[in-house]
Tab-separated table of C-alpha atoms and ligand atoms in Angstrom:
chain	number	residue	atom	x	y	z
A	15	UNK	CA	0.000	0.000	0.000
A	16	UNK	CA	2.764	2.462	1.056
A	17	UNK	CA	4.815	1.431	-1.934
A	18	UNK	CA	1.953	2.267	-4.246
A	19	UNK	CA	1.428	5.637	-2.547
A	20	UNK	CA	5.108	6.432	-2.980
A	21	UNK	CA	5.055	5.578	-6.683
A	22	UNK	CA	1.913	7.685	-7.140
A	23	UNK	CA	3.471	10.611	-5.263
A	24	UNK	CA	6.540	10.457	-7.492
A	25	UNK	CA	4.551	10.296	-10.754
A	26	UNK	CA	2.076	13.003	-9.791
A	27	UNK	CA	4.755	15.386	-8.483
A	28	UNK	CA	7.019	14.940	-11.531
A	29	UNK	CA	3.988	15.610	-13.696
A	30	UNK	CA	3.126	18.705	-11.703
A	31	UNK	CA	6.719	20.019	-11.942
A	32	UNK	CA	6.724	19.418	-15.691
A	33	UNK	CA	3.633	21.595	-16.107
A	34	UNK	CA	4.971	24.632	-14.192
A	35	UNK	CA	5.447	27.604	-16.570
A	36	UNK	CA	8.164	30.293	-16.287
A	37	UNK	CA	5.519	32.935	-15.512
A	38	UNK	CA	4.302	30.913	-12.458
A	39	UNK	CA	7.758	29.803	-11.292
A	40	UNK	CA	6.790	30.452	-7.668
A	41	UNK	CA	4.747	27.186	-7.853
A	42	UNK	CA	8.018	25.215	-7.707
A	43	UNK	CA	8.613	26.447	-4.178
A	44	UNK	CA	5.061	25.488	-3.219
A	45	UNK	CA	5.620	21.958	-4.573
A	46	UNK	CA	8.886	21.740	-2.629
A	47	UNK	CA	7.111	22.719	0.617
A	48	UNK	CA	4.178	20.400	-0.127
A	49	UNK	CA	6.492	17.364	-0.557
A	50	UNK	CA	9.580	18.071	1.591
A	51	UNK	CA	8.292	20.680	4.107
A	52	UNK	CA	7.903	20.064	7.842
A	53	UNK	CA	4.367	18.841	7.239
A	54	UNK	CA	5.136	17.628	3.668
A	55	UNK	CA	3.783	14.367	2.206
A	56	UNK	CA	7.173	12.633	1.895
A	57	UNK	CA	8.209	13.846	5.327
A	58	UNK	CA	5.077	12.241	6.776
A	59	UNK	CA	5.748	9.016	4.868
A	60	UNK	CA	9.332	8.908	6.186
A	61	UNK	CA	8.012	9.349	9.711
A	62	UNK	CA	5.618	6.430	9.049
A	63	UNK	CA	8.602	4.063	8.550
A	64	UNK	CA	8.358	3.035	12.180
A	65	UNK	CA	4.996	1.392	11.478
A	66	UNK	CA	6.348	-0.623	8.531
A	67	UNK	CA	7.055	-4.297	9.091
A	68	UNK	CA	10.783	-4.752	9.750
A	69	UNK	CA	11.271	-7.092	6.761
A	70	UNK	CA	9.700	-4.477	4.403
A	71	UNK	CA	11.671	-1.535	5.753
A	72	UNK	CA	14.724	-1.802	3.419
A	73	UNK	CA	12.495	-1.881	0.328
A	74	UNK	CA	10.295	1.001	1.538
A	75	UNK	CA	13.352	2.990	2.685
A	76	UNK	CA	15.031	2.548	-0.722
A	77	UNK	CA	11.863	3.667	-2.522
A	78	UNK	CA	11.483	6.738	-0.268
A	79	UNK	CA	15.070	7.701	-1.158
A	80	UNK	CA	14.495	7.124	-4.846
A	81	UNK	CA	11.284	9.226	-4.831
A	82	UNK	CA	13.038	12.031	-2.878
A	83	UNK	CA	16.021	12.057	-5.292
A	84	UNK	CA	13.979	12.107	-8.489
A	85	UNK	CA	11.611	14.837	-7.247
A	86	UNK	CA	14.567	16.885	-5.980
A	87	UNK	CA	16.440	16.439	-9.255
A	88	UNK	CA	13.398	17.408	-11.291
A	89	UNK	CA	12.863	20.537	-9.166
A	90	UNK	CA	16.528	21.595	-9.526
A	91	UNK	CA	16.483	21.030	-13.294
A	92	UNK	CA	13.351	23.144	-13.673
A	93	UNK	CA	14.732	25.866	-11.405
A	94	UNK	CA	17.977	25.972	-13.415
A	95	UNK	CA	16.005	26.198	-16.641
A	96	UNK	CA	14.113	29.227	-15.270
A	97	UNK	CA	17.303	30.866	-13.961
A	98	UNK	CA	18.929	30.570	-17.403
A	99	UNK	CA	15.827	32.078	-18.986
A	100	UNK	CA	15.835	34.946	-16.456
A	101	UNK	CA	19.510	35.685	-17.147
A	102	UNK	CA	18.937	35.717	-20.908
A	103	UNK	CA	16.049	38.122	-20.482
A	104	UNK	CA	18.210	40.424	-18.335
A	105	UNK	CA	21.072	40.379	-20.849
A	106	UNK	CA	18.634	41.118	-23.651
A	107	UNK	CA	17.110	44.106	-21.800
A	108	UNK	CA	20.408	45.569	-20.590
A	109	UNK	CA	22.166	45.297	-23.932
A	110	UNK	CA	24.642	48.195	-24.439
A	111	UNK	CA	24.538	49.815	-27.823
A	112	UNK	CA	28.180	50.608	-28.444
A	113	UNK	CA	27.314	52.449	-31.662
A	114	UNK	CA	25.249	55.077	-29.772
A	115	UNK	CA	26.973	58.530	-29.892
A	116	UNK	CA	28.639	59.479	-26.569
A	117	UNK	CA	27.192	62.223	-24.371
A	118	UNK	CA	30.700	63.745	-24.053
A	119	UNK	CA	32.541	64.456	-20.828
A	120	UNK	CA	32.416	67.690	-18.814
A	121	UNK	CA	35.453	69.801	-19.588
A	122	UNK	CA	37.002	72.103	-17.003
A	123	UNK	CA	38.818	75.342	-17.765
A	124	UNK	CA	41.547	77.455	-16.268
A	125	UNK	CA	40.440	80.398	-14.136
A	126	UNK	CA	40.868	83.626	-16.180
A	127	UNK	CA	43.687	84.797	-13.873
A	128	UNK	CA	45.598	81.496	-14.084
A	129	UNK	CA	45.117	81.653	-17.845
A	130	UNK	CA	46.582	85.193	-18.006
A	131	UNK	CA	49.542	84.185	-15.812
A	132	UNK	CA	50.266	81.235	-18.130
A	133	UNK	CA	50.021	83.377	-21.253
A	134	UNK	CA	52.250	86.129	-19.825
A	135	UNK	CA	54.857	83.605	-18.676
A	136	UNK	CA	54.802	81.985	-22.103
A	137	UNK	CA	55.368	85.316	-23.916
A	138	UNK	CA	58.028	86.561	-21.466
A	139	UNK	CA	59.994	83.295	-21.358
A	140	UNK	CA	60.206	83.449	-25.173
A	141	UNK	CA	61.703	86.960	-24.728
A	142	UNK	CA	64.421	85.532	-22.466
A	143	UNK	CA	62.947	86.217	-18.995
A	144	UNK	CA	63.217	83.679	-16.192
A	145	UNK	CA	60.404	83.245	-13.656
A	146	UNK	CA	60.981	83.860	-9.920
A	147	UNK	CA	58.789	83.899	-6.816
A	148	UNK	CA	58.695	86.010	-3.677
A	149	UNK	CA	56.858	85.867	-0.329
A	150	UNK	CA	53.342	87.303	0.041
A	151	UNK	CA	54.027	88.087	3.714
A	152	UNK	CA	56.830	90.584	3.262
A	153	UNK	CA	59.035	92.896	5.295
A	154	UNK	CA	58.596	96.657	5.242
A	155	UNK	CA	62.186	96.803	3.961
A	156	UNK	CA	61.662	94.893	0.677
A	157	UNK	CA	58.131	96.212	0.016
A	158	UNK	CA	58.968	99.885	0.654
A	159	UNK	CA	62.391	100.945	1.945
A	160	UNK	CA	64.511	99.104	-0.630
A	161	UNK	CA	62.141	100.571	-3.245
A	162	UNK	CA	63.169	104.078	-2.184
A	163	UNK	CA	60.010	104.613	-0.108
A	164	UNK	CA	61.279	105.437	3.423
A	165	UNK	CA	59.072	105.150	6.529
A	166	UNK	CA	56.553	108.022	6.787
A	167	UNK	CA	57.160	109.051	3.147
A	168	UNK	CA	53.940	110.466	1.596
A	169	UNK	CA	54.230	108.137	-1.427
A	170	UNK	CA	53.236	105.243	0.888
A	171	UNK	CA	49.721	106.703	0.741
A	172	UNK	CA	49.477	105.501	-2.889
A	173	UNK	CA	49.202	101.918	-1.566
A	174	UNK	CA	46.777	101.398	1.349
A	175	UNK	CA	48.716	98.521	2.924
A	176	UNK	CA	47.689	95.730	5.334
A	177	UNK	CA	50.334	95.800	8.090
A	178	UNK	CA	50.741	92.783	10.386
A	179	UNK	CA	53.103	94.727	12.678
A	180	UNK	CA	55.472	97.698	12.216
A	181	UNK	CA	57.827	95.686	10.015
A	182	UNK	CA	55.721	92.876	8.511
A	183	UNK	CA	52.957	93.362	5.937
A	184	UNK	CA	51.022	91.689	3.126
A	185	UNK	CA	52.990	92.781	0.068
A	186	UNK	CA	51.227	95.630	-1.704
A	187	UNK	CA	53.255	95.206	-4.906
A	188	UNK	CA	55.324	92.489	-6.560
A	189	UNK	CA	58.031	95.195	-6.824
A	190	UNK	CA	59.116	93.763	-3.455
A	191	UNK	CA	60.898	90.973	-5.370
A	192	UNK	CA	63.071	93.503	-7.228
A	193	UNK	CA	65.471	94.141	-4.317
A	194	UNK	CA	65.427	90.450	-3.316
A	195	UNK	CA	66.551	89.453	-6.829
A	196	UNK	CA	69.085	92.290	-7.175
A	197	UNK	CA	70.722	91.029	-3.964
A	198	UNK	CA	71.152	87.480	-5.268
A	199	UNK	CA	71.438	87.708	-9.081
A	200	UNK	CA	74.566	88.810	-10.939
A	201	UNK	CA	73.827	91.318	-13.738
A	202	UNK	CA	72.923	91.127	-16.535
A	203	UNK	CA	69.599	89.388	-15.797
A	204	UNK	CA	65.908	89.454	-16.810
A	205	UNK	CA	63.234	88.198	-14.422
A	206	UNK	CA	59.461	88.189	-14.094
A	207	UNK	CA	57.503	87.453	-10.927
A	208	UNK	CA	53.738	86.785	-11.032
A	209	UNK	CA	51.848	86.615	-7.735
A	210	UNK	CA	49.223	87.826	-5.285
A	211	UNK	CA	49.277	91.351	-3.851
A	212	UNK	CA	47.083	93.019	-1.212
A	213	UNK	CA	45.680	96.521	-0.677
A	214	UNK	CA	42.724	98.034	1.173
A	215	UNK	CA	40.926	98.808	-2.115
A	216	UNK	CA	37.469	97.848	-3.399
A	217	UNK	CA	35.448	98.979	-6.422
A	218	UNK	CA	34.676	97.653	-9.914
A	219	UNK	CA	38.371	97.703	-10.945
A	220	UNK	CA	40.028	97.329	-7.512
A	221	UNK	CA	40.037	94.260	-5.264
A	222	UNK	CA	41.701	93.831	-1.833
A	223	UNK	CA	43.447	90.707	-3.185
A	224	UNK	CA	44.719	91.082	-6.713
A	225	UNK	CA	47.554	89.839	-8.900
A	226	UNK	CA	50.549	91.554	-10.408
A	227	UNK	CA	53.354	90.485	-12.686
A	228	UNK	CA	56.646	92.236	-12.020
A	229	UNK	CA	59.349	92.463	-14.658
A	230	UNK	CA	62.949	93.564	-14.100
A	231	UNK	CA	65.803	93.845	-16.611
A	232	UNK	CA	69.283	94.824	-15.432
A	233	UNK	CA	71.980	95.312	-18.049
A	234	UNK	CA	74.418	97.866	-19.434
A	235	UNK	CA	72.893	100.531	-21.727
A	236	UNK	CA	69.234	99.756	-20.991
A	237	UNK	CA	66.977	102.596	-22.153
A	238	UNK	CA	63.393	103.851	-22.116
A	239	UNK	CA	63.191	102.880	-25.810
A	240	UNK	CA	63.956	99.250	-24.862
A	241	UNK	CA	61.228	99.302	-22.191
A	242	UNK	CA	58.666	100.800	-24.556
A	243	UNK	CA	59.423	98.408	-27.397
A	244	UNK	CA	59.400	95.411	-25.042
A	245	UNK	CA	56.012	96.451	-23.583
A	246	UNK	CA	54.528	97.093	-27.056
A	247	UNK	CA	55.595	93.616	-28.200
A	248	UNK	CA	54.274	91.970	-25.028
A	249	UNK	CA	50.915	93.762	-25.162
A	250	UNK	CA	50.357	93.190	-28.857
A	251	UNK	CA	51.099	89.495	-28.414
A	252	UNK	CA	48.632	89.435	-25.524
A	253	UNK	CA	45.760	91.563	-26.855
A	254	UNK	CA	46.309	91.474	-30.635
A	255	UNK	CA	48.038	93.721	-33.153
A	256	UNK	CA	45.283	96.368	-33.373
A	257	UNK	CA	45.049	97.085	-29.615
A	258	UNK	CA	45.067	100.736	-28.586
A	259	UNK	CA	47.855	101.331	-26.052
A	260	UNK	CA	48.562	104.640	-24.297
A	261	UNK	CA	51.773	105.584	-22.481
A	262	UNK	CA	51.485	108.370	-19.851
A	263	UNK	CA	54.170	110.014	-17.721
A	264	UNK	CA	53.781	109.066	-14.057
A	265	UNK	CA	55.604	108.850	-10.751
A	266	UNK	CA	57.004	105.928	-8.756
A	267	UNK	CA	59.780	106.494	-6.187
A	268	UNK	CA	61.663	103.432	-7.511
A	269	UNK	CA	61.742	104.436	-11.211
A	270	UNK	CA	62.914	107.613	-12.893
A	271	UNK	CA	61.437	108.443	-15.353
A	272	UNK	CA	58.165	106.578	-14.719
A	273	UNK	CA	55.224	105.791	-16.962
A	274	UNK	CA	51.781	104.251	-16.723
A	275	UNK	CA	50.260	102.250	-19.563
A	276	UNK	CA	46.556	102.086	-20.432
A	277	UNK	CA	44.593	99.846	-22.826
A	278	UNK	CA	41.193	100.469	-24.440
A	279	UNK	CA	38.269	99.659	-22.089
A	280	UNK	CA	36.729	96.158	-22.619
A	281	UNK	CA	33.189	97.394	-21.937
A	282	UNK	CA	32.848	100.549	-24.071
A	283	UNK	CA	35.826	99.971	-26.424
A	284	UNK	CA	37.088	103.511	-25.949
A	285	UNK	CA	33.767	105.423	-25.917
A	286	UNK	CA	33.706	106.009	-22.147
A	287	UNK	CA	31.620	104.187	-19.509
A	288	UNK	CA	31.303	103.661	-15.738
A	289	UNK	CA	34.039	101.004	-15.682
A	290	UNK	CA	36.680	103.286	-17.227
A	291	UNK	CA	35.194	106.352	-15.488
A	292	UNK	CA	34.430	107.943	-18.861
A	293	UNK	CA	38.041	107.865	-20.104
A	294	UNK	CA	37.669	104.982	-22.598
A	295	UNK	CA	40.920	103.500	-21.280
A	296	UNK	CA	41.898	101.233	-18.334
A	297	UNK	CA	45.199	101.567	-16.491
A	298	UNK	CA	47.054	98.273	-16.712
A	299	UNK	CA	50.577	98.776	-15.483
A	300	UNK	CA	53.267	101.027	-14.108
A	301	UNK	CA	56.839	100.984	-15.394
A	302	UNK	CA	60.036	102.985	-15.704
A	303	UNK	CA	63.819	103.124	-15.600
A	304	UNK	CA	65.071	101.773	-12.266
A	305	UNK	CA	66.105	104.628	-9.968
A	306	UNK	CA	69.959	104.444	-9.486
A	307	UNK	CA	69.339	104.776	-5.714
A	308	UNK	CA	67.446	101.446	-5.780
A	309	UNK	CA	70.337	99.768	-7.643
A	310	UNK	CA	72.894	101.075	-5.154
A	311	UNK	CA	70.807	100.039	-2.091
A	312	UNK	CA	70.820	96.457	-3.407
A	313	UNK	CA	74.536	96.424	-4.184
A	314	UNK	CA	74.465	96.976	-7.977
A	315	UNK	CA	76.944	99.437	-9.487
A	316	UNK	CA	74.708	102.145	-10.949
A	317	UNK	CA	77.594	103.618	-12.968
A	318	UNK	CA	77.936	100.360	-14.910
A	319	UNK	CA	74.371	99.024	-14.909
A	320	UNK	CA	70.924	100.436	-15.637
A	321	UNK	CA	67.577	98.710	-15.528
A	322	UNK	CA	63.940	98.924	-16.433
A	323	UNK	CA	61.018	97.508	-14.496
A	324	UNK	CA	57.281	97.075	-14.990
A	325	UNK	CA	54.341	95.909	-12.866
A	326	UNK	CA	51.243	94.587	-14.668
A	327	UNK	CA	47.829	94.328	-13.004
A	328	UNK	CA	46.834	90.776	-13.995
A	329	UNK	CA	43.182	91.026	-12.881
A	330	UNK	CA	42.664	93.990	-15.212
A	331	UNK	CA	44.456	92.063	-17.970
A	332	UNK	CA	42.028	89.144	-17.451
A	333	UNK	CA	39.101	91.601	-17.485
A	334	UNK	CA	40.224	93.107	-20.795
A	335	UNK	CA	40.917	89.734	-22.434
A	336	UNK	CA	37.510	88.344	-21.418
A	337	UNK	CA	35.408	91.558	-21.500
A	338	UNK	CA	34.579	91.268	-17.785
A	339	UNK	CA	32.777	94.363	-16.482
A	340	UNK	CA	33.567	94.020	-12.759
A	341	UNK	CA	36.674	92.666	-10.994
A	342	UNK	CA	34.469	91.003	-8.330
A	343	UNK	CA	33.359	88.310	-10.803
A	344	UNK	CA	36.919	86.976	-10.700
A	345	UNK	CA	36.578	86.207	-6.983
A	346	UNK	CA	32.917	85.168	-6.597
A	347	UNK	CA	33.563	81.576	-7.658
A	348	UNK	CA	30.186	81.576	-9.433
A	349	UNK	CA	30.082	78.497	-11.661
A	350	UNK	CA	27.732	80.266	-14.145
A	351	UNK	CA	30.443	82.895	-14.734
A	352	UNK	CA	33.352	80.434	-14.804
A	353	UNK	CA	31.490	78.167	-17.293
A	354	UNK	CA	31.637	81.037	-19.807
A	355	UNK	CA	35.432	81.171	-19.579
A	356	UNK	CA	35.948	77.787	-21.319
B	23	FA5	C1	52.594	99.475	-8.712
B	23	FA5	O1	52.132	98.634	-7.957
B	23	FA5	C2	54.044	99.458	-9.102
B	23	FA5	N1	54.734	98.537	-8.270
B	23	FA5	C3	54.187	99.114	-10.565
B	23	FA5	C4	55.577	99.351	-11.069
B	23	FA5	C5	56.461	98.281	-11.143
B	23	FA5	C6	55.986	100.610	-11.479
B	23	FA5	C7	57.746	98.492	-11.614
B	23	FA5	C8	57.270	100.834	-11.942
B	23	FA5	C9	58.146	99.754	-12.024
B	23	FA5	P1	50.296	100.568	-9.245
B	23	FA5	O2	49.936	100.849	-7.863
B	23	FA5	O3	49.915	101.574	-10.252
B	23	FA5	O4	51.875	100.325	-9.399
B	23	FA5	O5	49.730	99.137	-9.649
B	23	FA5	C10	50.073	98.518	-10.880
B	23	FA5	C11	48.841	97.896	-11.513
B	23	FA5	O6	48.260	96.986	-10.596
B	23	FA5	C12	47.755	98.909	-11.788
B	23	FA5	O7	47.960	99.527	-13.028
B	23	FA5	C13	46.507	98.048	-11.802
B	23	FA5	O8	46.375	97.385	-13.046
B	23	FA5	C14	46.842	97.002	-10.761
B	23	FA5	N2	46.201	97.287	-9.476
B	23	FA5	C15	46.591	98.138	-8.511
B	23	FA5	N3	45.786	98.085	-7.459
B	23	FA5	C16	44.827	97.164	-7.749
B	23	FA5	C17	43.686	96.628	-7.057
B	23	FA5	N4	43.375	96.987	-5.825
B	23	FA5	N5	42.934	95.693	-7.694
B	23	FA5	C18	43.270	95.275	-8.944
B	23	FA5	N6	44.325	95.723	-9.619
B	23	FA5	C19	45.099	96.656	-9.053
């Protein structure tokens, strides 16, 4: 009787497994529980072994094992079949079309000031200048005194300086590197020094932190004509051949004679606007022939050597190159502005 039940269970269950469709694959688990679960049919039959006559037990036991193995095998085969089907479906749906055009990657850009520094260095190095650096936290001596601006001299008022104590300050001009270099370099030499400078200034063309690029040439027979021609070449390479450049006489205690150089305004292109205060031009740099007193203070023989020097405002240069109407945009870190600089 039990033997017959076992054979029936096997045939019916295998039949049931055979009929399960992929869409109703959960039924396989139900069959598994129905046959092998805690209260499953085969589990109950195995428990009933104790009531079987001892001489029949080996036969019944062997059949129980055979039924268990074939149902288990059939379940596993069906489950594997469904798993393979599921994987194929997934691969089909997630297929990558390698011929689809790419969306492109996001490109960054240099900040306009870094870009100007790179361009200036490139032009100047081709003219034979070497690049040096100097400290932003500077002594009163190198920033002012060695530049022929003694303590309490009225010309200090031209640069509203951040003092840390009586002798230490945030450099107000890259001219501070001039004396440092004259002390260590042997003439003749040509150097440029780009870097940050600090003054208590703030309006559309002035920022408390700004950037300058200092240039210094020390040689025999250096003249104003050399300075002017060098600056014309540099500015035309930077802004283009048809740029309007204006040289004006000026005053700096460390150069004699001194000049200031203006370029046409990026906003009104020379017509006059708020940015250029109606003049049509923007002041970009100061320059001149190095005052012999400055040479002597730094140990250079002023009878043998002369020099010229210049100090560019790099923020204004970036404003002119990119038609930026207010210096503050350079420091706001606004991604909408920077995106336009690519
Ligand atoms: C000087 O700083 C001199 N050291 C330049 C110099 C060097 C003259 C060598 C002679 C020989 P000035 O204060 O004019 O000069 O500044 C030079 C340039 O820096 C200005 O023309 C302007 O373009 C820029 N500049 C000055 N102050 C600011 C500021 N607060 N914000 C942005 N740019 C500034």
